[in-house]
Coordinates of C-alpha atoms in Angstrom, one line a residue:
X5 CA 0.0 0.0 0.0
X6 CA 1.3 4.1 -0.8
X7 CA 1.9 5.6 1.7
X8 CA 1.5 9.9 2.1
X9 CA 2.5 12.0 4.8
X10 CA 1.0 15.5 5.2
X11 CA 2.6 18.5 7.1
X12 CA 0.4 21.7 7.1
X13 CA 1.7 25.6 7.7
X14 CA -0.5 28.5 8.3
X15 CA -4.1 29.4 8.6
X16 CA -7.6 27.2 9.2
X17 CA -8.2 26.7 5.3
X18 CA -5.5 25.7 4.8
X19 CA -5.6 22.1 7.5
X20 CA -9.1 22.5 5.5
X21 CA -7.7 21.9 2.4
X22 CA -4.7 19.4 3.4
X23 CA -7.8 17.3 5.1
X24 CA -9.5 17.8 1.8
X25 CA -6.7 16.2 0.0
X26 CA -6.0 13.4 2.1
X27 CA -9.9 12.8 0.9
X28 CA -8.0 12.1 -2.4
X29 CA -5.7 10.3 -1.6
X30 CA -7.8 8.1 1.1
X31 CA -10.6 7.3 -2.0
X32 CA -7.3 5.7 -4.0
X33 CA -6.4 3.7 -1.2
X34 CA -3.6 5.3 0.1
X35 CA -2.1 4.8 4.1
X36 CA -2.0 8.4 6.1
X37 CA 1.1 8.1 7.7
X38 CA 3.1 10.7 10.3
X39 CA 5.5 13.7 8.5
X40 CA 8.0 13.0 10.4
X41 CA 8.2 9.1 9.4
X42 CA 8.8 7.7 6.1
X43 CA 6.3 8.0 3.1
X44 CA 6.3 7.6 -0.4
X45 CA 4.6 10.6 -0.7
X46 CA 4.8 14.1 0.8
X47 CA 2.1 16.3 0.8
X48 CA 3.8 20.3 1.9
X49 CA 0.8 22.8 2.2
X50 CA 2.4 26.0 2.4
X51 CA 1.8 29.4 3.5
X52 CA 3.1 32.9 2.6
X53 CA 1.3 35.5 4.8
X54 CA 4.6 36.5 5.8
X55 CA 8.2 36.1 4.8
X56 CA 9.4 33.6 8.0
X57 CA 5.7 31.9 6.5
X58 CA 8.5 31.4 3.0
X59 CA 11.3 30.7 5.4
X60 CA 9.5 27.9 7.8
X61 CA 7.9 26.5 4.5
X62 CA 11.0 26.0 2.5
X63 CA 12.6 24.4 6.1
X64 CA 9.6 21.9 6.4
X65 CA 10.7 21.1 2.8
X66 CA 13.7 20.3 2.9
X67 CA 12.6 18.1 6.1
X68 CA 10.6 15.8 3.9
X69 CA 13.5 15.5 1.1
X70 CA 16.2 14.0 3.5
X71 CA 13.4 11.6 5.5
X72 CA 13.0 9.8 1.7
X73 CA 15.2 11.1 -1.1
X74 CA 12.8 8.5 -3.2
X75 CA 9.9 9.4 -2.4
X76 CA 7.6 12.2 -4.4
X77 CA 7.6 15.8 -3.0
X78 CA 4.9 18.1 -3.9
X79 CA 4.4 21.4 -2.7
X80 CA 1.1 23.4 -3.0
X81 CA -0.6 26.3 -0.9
X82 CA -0.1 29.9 -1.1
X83 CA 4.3 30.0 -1.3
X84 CA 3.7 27.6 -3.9
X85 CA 1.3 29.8 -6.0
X86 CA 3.1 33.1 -5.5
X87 CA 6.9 31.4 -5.6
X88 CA 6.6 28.5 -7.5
X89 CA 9.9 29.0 -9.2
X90 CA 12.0 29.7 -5.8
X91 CA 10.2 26.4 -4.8
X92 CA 11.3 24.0 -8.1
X93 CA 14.9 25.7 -7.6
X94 CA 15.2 23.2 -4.3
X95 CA 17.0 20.0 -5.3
X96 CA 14.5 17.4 -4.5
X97 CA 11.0 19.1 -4.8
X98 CA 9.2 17.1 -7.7
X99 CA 5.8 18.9 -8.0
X100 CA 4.7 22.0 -7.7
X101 CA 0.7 22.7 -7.1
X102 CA -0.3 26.2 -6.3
X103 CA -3.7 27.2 -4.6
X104 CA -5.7 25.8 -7.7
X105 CA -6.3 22.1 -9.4
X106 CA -5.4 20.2 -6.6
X107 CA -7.6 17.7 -7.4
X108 CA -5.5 16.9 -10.1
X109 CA -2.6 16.0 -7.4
X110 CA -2.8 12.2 -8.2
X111 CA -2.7 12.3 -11.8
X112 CA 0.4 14.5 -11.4
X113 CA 2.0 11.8 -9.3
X114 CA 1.4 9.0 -12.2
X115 CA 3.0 11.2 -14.3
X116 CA 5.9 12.1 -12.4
X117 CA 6.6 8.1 -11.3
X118 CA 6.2 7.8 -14.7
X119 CA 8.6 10.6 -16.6
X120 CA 10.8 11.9 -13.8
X121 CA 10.4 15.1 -14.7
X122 CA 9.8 18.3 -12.1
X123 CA 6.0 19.3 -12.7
X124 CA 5.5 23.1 -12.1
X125 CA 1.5 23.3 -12.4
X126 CA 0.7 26.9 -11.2
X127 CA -1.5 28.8 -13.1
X128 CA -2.4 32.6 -13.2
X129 CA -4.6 32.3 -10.1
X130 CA -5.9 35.9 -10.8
X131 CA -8.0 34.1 -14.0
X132 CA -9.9 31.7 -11.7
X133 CA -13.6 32.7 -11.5
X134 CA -14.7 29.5 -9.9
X135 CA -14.4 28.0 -6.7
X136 CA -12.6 24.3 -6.7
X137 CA -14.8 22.2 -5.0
X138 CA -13.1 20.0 -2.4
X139 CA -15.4 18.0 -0.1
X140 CA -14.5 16.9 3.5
X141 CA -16.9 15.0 4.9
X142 CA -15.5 14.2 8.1
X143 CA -11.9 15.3 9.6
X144 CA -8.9 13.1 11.1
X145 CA -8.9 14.5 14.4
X146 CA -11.2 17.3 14.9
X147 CA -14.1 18.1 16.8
X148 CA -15.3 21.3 15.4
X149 CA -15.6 20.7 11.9
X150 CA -15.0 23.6 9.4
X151 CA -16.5 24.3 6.6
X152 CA -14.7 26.3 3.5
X153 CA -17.4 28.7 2.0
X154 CA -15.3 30.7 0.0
X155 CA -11.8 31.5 -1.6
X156 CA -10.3 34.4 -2.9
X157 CA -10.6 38.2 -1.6
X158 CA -10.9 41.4 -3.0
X159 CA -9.4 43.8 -1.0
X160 CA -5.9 44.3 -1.3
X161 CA -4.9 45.8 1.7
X162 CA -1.5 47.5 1.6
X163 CA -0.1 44.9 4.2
X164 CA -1.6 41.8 2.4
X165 CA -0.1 39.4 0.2
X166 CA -2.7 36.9 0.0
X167 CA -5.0 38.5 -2.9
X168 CA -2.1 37.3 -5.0
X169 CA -1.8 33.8 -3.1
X170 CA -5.5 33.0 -3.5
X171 CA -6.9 35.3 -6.5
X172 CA -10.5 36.8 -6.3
X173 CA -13.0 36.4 -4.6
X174 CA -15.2 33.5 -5.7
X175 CA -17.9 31.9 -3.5
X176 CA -19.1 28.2 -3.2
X177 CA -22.6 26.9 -4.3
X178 CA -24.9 27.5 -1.4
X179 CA -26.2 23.8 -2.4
X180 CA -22.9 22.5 -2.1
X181 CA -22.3 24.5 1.1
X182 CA -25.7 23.1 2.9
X183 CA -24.8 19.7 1.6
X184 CA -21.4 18.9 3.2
X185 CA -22.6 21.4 6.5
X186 CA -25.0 18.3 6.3
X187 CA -22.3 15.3 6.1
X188 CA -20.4 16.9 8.5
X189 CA -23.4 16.9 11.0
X190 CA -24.3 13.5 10.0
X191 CA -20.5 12.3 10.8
X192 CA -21.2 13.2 14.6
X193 CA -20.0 17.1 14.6
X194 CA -22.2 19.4 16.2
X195 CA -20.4 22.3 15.5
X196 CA -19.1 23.6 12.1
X197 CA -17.4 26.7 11.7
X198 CA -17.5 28.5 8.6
X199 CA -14.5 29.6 7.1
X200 CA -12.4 30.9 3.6
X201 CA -10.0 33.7 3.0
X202 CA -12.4 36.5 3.3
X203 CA -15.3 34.3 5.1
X204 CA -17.9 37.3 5.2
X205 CA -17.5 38.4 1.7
X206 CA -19.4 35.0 0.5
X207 CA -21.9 35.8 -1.8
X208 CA -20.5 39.2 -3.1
X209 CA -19.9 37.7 -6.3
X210 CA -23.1 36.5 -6.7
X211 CA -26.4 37.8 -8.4
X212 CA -29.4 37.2 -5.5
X213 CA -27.6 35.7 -2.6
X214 CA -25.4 37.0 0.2
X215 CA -23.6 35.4 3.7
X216 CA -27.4 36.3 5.6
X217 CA -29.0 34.0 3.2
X218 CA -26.7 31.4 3.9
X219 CA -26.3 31.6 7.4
X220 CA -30.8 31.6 7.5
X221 CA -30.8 28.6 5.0
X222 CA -27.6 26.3 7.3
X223 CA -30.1 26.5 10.3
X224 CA -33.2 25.7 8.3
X225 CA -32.2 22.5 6.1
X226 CA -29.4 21.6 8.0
X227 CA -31.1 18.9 10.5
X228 CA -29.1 17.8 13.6
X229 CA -27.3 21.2 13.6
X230 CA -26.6 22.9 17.0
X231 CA -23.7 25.5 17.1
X232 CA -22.7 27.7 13.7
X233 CA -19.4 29.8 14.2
X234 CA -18.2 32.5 11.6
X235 CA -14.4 31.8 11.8
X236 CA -13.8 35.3 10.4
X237 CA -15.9 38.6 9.0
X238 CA -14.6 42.0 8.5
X239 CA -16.5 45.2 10.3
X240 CA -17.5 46.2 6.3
X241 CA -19.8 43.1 6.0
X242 CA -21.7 42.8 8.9
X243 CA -25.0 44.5 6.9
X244 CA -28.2 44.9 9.0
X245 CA -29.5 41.5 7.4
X246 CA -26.5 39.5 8.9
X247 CA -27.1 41.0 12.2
X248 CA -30.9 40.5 12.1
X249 CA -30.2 36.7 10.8
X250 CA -27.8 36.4 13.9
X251 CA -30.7 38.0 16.3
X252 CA -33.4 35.0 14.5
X253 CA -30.6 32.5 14.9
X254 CA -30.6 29.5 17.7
X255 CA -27.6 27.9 16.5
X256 CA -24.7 30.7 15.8
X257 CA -23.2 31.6 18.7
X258 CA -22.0 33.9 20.8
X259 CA -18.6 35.1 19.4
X260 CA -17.4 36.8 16.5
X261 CA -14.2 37.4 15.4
X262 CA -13.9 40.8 13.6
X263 CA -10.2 41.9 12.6
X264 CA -9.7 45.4 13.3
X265 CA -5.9 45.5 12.8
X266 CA -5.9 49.5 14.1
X267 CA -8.3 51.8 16.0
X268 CA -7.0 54.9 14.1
X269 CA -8.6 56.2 11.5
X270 CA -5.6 57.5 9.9
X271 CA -3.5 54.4 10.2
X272 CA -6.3 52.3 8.4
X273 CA -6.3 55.0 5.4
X274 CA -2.7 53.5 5.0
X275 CA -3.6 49.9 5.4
X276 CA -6.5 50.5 2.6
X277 CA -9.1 48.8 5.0
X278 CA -12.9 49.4 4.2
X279 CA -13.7 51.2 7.2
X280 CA -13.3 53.6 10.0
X281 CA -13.6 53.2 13.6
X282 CA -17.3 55.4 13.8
X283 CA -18.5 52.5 11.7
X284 CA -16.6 49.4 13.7
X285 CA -18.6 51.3 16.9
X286 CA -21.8 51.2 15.7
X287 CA -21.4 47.2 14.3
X288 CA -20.2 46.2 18.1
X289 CA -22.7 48.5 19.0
X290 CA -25.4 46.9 17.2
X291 CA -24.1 43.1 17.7
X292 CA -24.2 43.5 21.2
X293 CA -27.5 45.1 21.0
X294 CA -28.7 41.3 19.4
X295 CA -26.6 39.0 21.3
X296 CA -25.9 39.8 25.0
X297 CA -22.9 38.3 26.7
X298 CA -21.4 38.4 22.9
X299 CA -17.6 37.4 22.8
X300 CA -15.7 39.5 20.6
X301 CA -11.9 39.1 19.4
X302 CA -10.0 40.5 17.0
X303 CA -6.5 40.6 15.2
X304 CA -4.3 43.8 15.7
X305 CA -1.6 44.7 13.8
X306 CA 1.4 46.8 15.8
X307 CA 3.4 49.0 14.3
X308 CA 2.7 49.7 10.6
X309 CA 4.9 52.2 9.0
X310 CA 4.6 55.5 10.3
X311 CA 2.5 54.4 13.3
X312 CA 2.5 57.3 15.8
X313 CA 2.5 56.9 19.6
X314 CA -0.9 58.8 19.2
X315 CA -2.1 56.4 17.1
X316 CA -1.3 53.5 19.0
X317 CA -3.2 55.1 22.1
X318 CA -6.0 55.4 19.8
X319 CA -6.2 51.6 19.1
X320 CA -5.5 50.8 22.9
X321 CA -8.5 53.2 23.9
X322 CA -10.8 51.6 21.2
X323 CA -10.2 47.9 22.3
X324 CA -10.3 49.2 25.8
X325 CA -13.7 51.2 25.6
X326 CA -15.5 48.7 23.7
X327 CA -14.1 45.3 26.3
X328 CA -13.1 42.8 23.1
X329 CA -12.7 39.6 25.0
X330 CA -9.3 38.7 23.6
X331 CA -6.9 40.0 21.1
X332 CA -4.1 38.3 18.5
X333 CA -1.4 41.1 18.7
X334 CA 1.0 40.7 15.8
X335 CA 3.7 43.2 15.1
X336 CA 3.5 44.9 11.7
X337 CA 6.2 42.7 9.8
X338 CA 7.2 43.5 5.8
X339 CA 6.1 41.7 3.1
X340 CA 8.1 41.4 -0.1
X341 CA 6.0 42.8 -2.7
X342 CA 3.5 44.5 -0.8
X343 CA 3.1 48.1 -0.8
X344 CA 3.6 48.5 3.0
X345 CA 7.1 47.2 2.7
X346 CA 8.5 49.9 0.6
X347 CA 6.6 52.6 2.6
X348 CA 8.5 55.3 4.4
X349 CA 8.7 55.7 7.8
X350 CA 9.2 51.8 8.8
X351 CA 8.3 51.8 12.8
X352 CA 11.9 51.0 15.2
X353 CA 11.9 47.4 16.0
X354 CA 11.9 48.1 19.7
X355 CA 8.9 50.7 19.4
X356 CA 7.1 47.6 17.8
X357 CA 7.5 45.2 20.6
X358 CA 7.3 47.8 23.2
X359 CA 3.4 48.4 21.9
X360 CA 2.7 44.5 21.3
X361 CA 3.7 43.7 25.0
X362 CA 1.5 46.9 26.3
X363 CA -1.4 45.8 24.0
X364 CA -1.1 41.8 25.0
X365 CA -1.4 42.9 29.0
X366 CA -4.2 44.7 27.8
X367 CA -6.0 41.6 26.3
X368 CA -4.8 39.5 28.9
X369 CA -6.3 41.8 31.4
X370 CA -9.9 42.0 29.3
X371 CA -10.2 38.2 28.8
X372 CA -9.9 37.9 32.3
X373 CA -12.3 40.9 32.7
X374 CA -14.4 38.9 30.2
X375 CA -15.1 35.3 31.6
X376 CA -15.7 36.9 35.2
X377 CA -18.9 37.2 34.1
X378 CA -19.5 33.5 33.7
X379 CA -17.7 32.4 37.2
X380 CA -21.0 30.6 39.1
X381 CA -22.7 29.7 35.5
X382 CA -23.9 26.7 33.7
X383 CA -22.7 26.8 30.6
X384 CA -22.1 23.8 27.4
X385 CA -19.5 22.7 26.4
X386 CA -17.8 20.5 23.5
X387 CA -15.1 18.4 25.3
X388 CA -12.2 18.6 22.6
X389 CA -9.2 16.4 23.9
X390 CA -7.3 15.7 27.1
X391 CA -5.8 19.3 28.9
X392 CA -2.6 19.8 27.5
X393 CA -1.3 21.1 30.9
X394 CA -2.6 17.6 32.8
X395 CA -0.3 16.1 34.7
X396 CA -3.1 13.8 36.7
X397 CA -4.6 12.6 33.3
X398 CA -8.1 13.0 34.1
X399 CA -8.6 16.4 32.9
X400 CA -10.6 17.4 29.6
X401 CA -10.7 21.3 27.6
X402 CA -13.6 22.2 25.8
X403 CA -14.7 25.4 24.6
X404 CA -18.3 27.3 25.5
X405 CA -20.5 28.7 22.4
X406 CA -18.7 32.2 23.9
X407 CA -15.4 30.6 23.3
X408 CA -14.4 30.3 26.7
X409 CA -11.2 27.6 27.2
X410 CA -12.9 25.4 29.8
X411 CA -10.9 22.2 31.7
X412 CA -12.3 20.4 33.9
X413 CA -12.5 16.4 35.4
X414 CA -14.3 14.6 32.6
X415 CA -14.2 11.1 30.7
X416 CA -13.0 10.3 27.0
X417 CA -16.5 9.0 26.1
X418 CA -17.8 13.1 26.6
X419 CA -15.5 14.1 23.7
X420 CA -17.1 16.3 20.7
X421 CA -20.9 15.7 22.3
X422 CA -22.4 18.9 24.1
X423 CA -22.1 18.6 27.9
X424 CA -23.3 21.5 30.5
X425 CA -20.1 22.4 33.1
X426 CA -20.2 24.7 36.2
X427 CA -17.7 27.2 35.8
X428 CA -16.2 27.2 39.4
X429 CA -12.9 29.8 38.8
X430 CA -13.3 32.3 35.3
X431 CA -10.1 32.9 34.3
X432 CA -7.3 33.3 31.1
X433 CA -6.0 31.5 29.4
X434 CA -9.1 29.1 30.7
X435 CA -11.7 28.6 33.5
X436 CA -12.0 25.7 35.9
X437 CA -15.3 23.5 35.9
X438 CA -17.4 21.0 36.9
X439 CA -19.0 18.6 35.1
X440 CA -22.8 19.0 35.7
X441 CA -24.6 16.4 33.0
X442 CA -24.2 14.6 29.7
X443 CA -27.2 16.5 27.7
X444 CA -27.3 14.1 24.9
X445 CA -27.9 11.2 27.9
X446 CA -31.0 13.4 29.5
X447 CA -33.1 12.9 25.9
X448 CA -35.7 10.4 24.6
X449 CA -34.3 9.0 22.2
X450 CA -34.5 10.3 18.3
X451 CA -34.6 13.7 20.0
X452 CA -32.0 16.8 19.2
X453 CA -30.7 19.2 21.8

């Protein structure tokens, strides 16, 4: 039996993708086997977001090349489809698939066993109109499933490299979307997050549907489903009609994850964002209006060129005044070939780190702030796995609907079903709990939560 290893860098659709693939490979009759064992085949799903993304990329590469020098190395993902030649340059890489046709992956192997010649197969990813459909109907080890709804984005923001990595934006077929949200709930998951490059922007390329539409048809012909999460959605395209489909909504929960990257004004004029900060008010304004107790985090960007101390305070104050529940603090790092990079007035590397540590103690201090509320309550739960920090083995995590980190004493057979915990201690990174019931045990049978 072929044998194929896997070894995934970077974001959430990409491990969707790699899972997607294995799919493939598993319908062909293929073994999955571990990266850092021996395989005929290695499978490198790259990213690019930034240049140590290249640099950790091309190291994971060369990693597979001296495990096997026989065996069949193909790289694909974003690096691949934005560097494809820097990739075929390094002695030992046999294929090359960019962000497209990946479905074709086998039939490039035949034909490499066959010719032993290098196959570079990246296209002009800015041409692609259509989404590639590639189904996962369950996942290896997961117990939130995701859900890839879209590909592509629009926006070219001055920072961003990945419009060139991924192309425009180009949404899936709601019927294919409903179909495998189906499969997926069918396999046991009872939560599925949606996600893609610029999740909230599904639909924009369509005539008479949008991401409200979608969300209103999951909960109404999806049956069996019981939590929805947006991985992902920019301030610009939260409309009225996604917030009113949220306020109808019994299954998406509370938390939304809304990138923000600066609180100035001025400093997202640079960036090219969609939005200013009056706006990103009223939306959390409005949100919270709908959905009490809503979780809100965000991704911050520290740093960009020309950044003013002024303008970092107003990005502190904003976070601050309107309580996001937990931040992901990254310091503004250049990107070959984005316009950011050759911009004046790069920020001192010691200014930069100086702001990420103030603005980490700030989210640290508002995700405690945040699950204080929820010390005393009952709250569900997914178990996910066994509590990393455990040294008694009999400790589970989970996460709430909220995403609060819960761990608490629990048994393997709870894992990815929806159990109710007392939260005894709120607290960050998690809160302590008790186990209080099994709500899938509780039910007559045939009967969903």
């Amino acid at each position: 039996m072929q044998t194929v290893a896997f070894h995934t860098l970077g974001c959430k659709v990409n491990h969707y993708e790699t899972e997607a693939i294995w799919q493939i490979f598993k319908q062909e009759g293929y073994e999955r086997v571990d990266f850092e064992g021996r395989s005929d085949v290695y499978i490198i799903n790259t990213c690019t977001v930034t240049n140590t993304g290249d640099k950790k990329s091309r190291q994971v590469i060369r990693r597979a090349i001296r495990k096997n020098p026989d065996a069949v190395v193909c790289v694909t993902g974003c690096y691949a489809q934005t560097s494809p030649a820097e990739i075929m340059a390094i002695p030992g890489v046999d294929i090359v698939i960019g962000t497209q046709n990946r479905i074709k992956m086998l039939s490039y192997i035949e034909q490499y066993k066959k010719e032993r010649q290098p196959i570079n197969a990246v296209g002009n990813i800015m041409k692609s109109r259509v989404y590639e459909e590639l189904d996962v109907p369950s996942f290896t080890d997961r117990t939130r499933a995701s859900l890839k709804i879209q590909e592509g984005c629009n926006n070219f923001c001055t920072f961003c490299i990945i419009p060139w990595a991924r192309g425009l934006m180009r949404s899936r077929d709601p019927k294919e979307v409903i179909h495998q949200a189906q499969q997926l709930v069918d396999a046991g998951y009872k939560e599925i997050v949606l996600t893609g490059i610029h999740t909230g922007g599904y639909g924009e390329d369509m005539k008479d549907y949008n991401l409200a539409m979608l969300l209103r048809d999951l909960e109404a012909q999806v049956k069996g489903l019981q939590r929805l999460r947006i991985s992902s959605i920019e301030a610009s395209q939260i409309t009225d009609e996604v917030i009113e489909a949220i306020k109808q909504s019994k299954v998406i929960v509370r938390h939304l994850h809304i990138p923000i990257q600066s609180g100035s004004n001025t400093v997202l004029k640079r960036m090219r964002r969609k939005y200013t900060m009056e706006f990103f008010a009223d939306r959390l304004f409005k949100l919270k209006e709908v959905l009490p107790g809503l979780a809100i985090t965000s991704d911050v960007i520290v740093g960009f060129p020309g950044e003013t101390e002024e303008e970092f305070m107003e990005t502190h104050q904003f976070v601050k005044a309107h309580q996001f529940s937990e931040l992901h603090v990254f310091p503004y790092s250049k990107r070959t070939g984005t316009p950011a990079a050759r911009m004046e007035d790069q920020v001192d590397e010691e200014v930069k780190n100086e702001r990420v540590h103030r603005l980490i103690t700030l989210s640290d201090q508002l995700a405690k702030e945040y699950a204080s509320q929820f010390e005393g309550e009952v709250v569900e739960v997914i178990p996910e796995a066994g509590f990393i920090g455990d040294k008694e083995k009999g400790l589970l995590e989970g996460f709430t609907d909220n995403y609060l980190k819960v761990v608490f004493p629990g048994t393997e057979d709870t894992i990815g079903k929806i159990i109710q915990v007392k939260i005894e201690k709120a607290g960050y990174p998690h809160c302590e709990g008790k186990f209080v019931r099994n709500l899938e045990e509780s039910l007559p049978e045939g009967e969903a939560v």
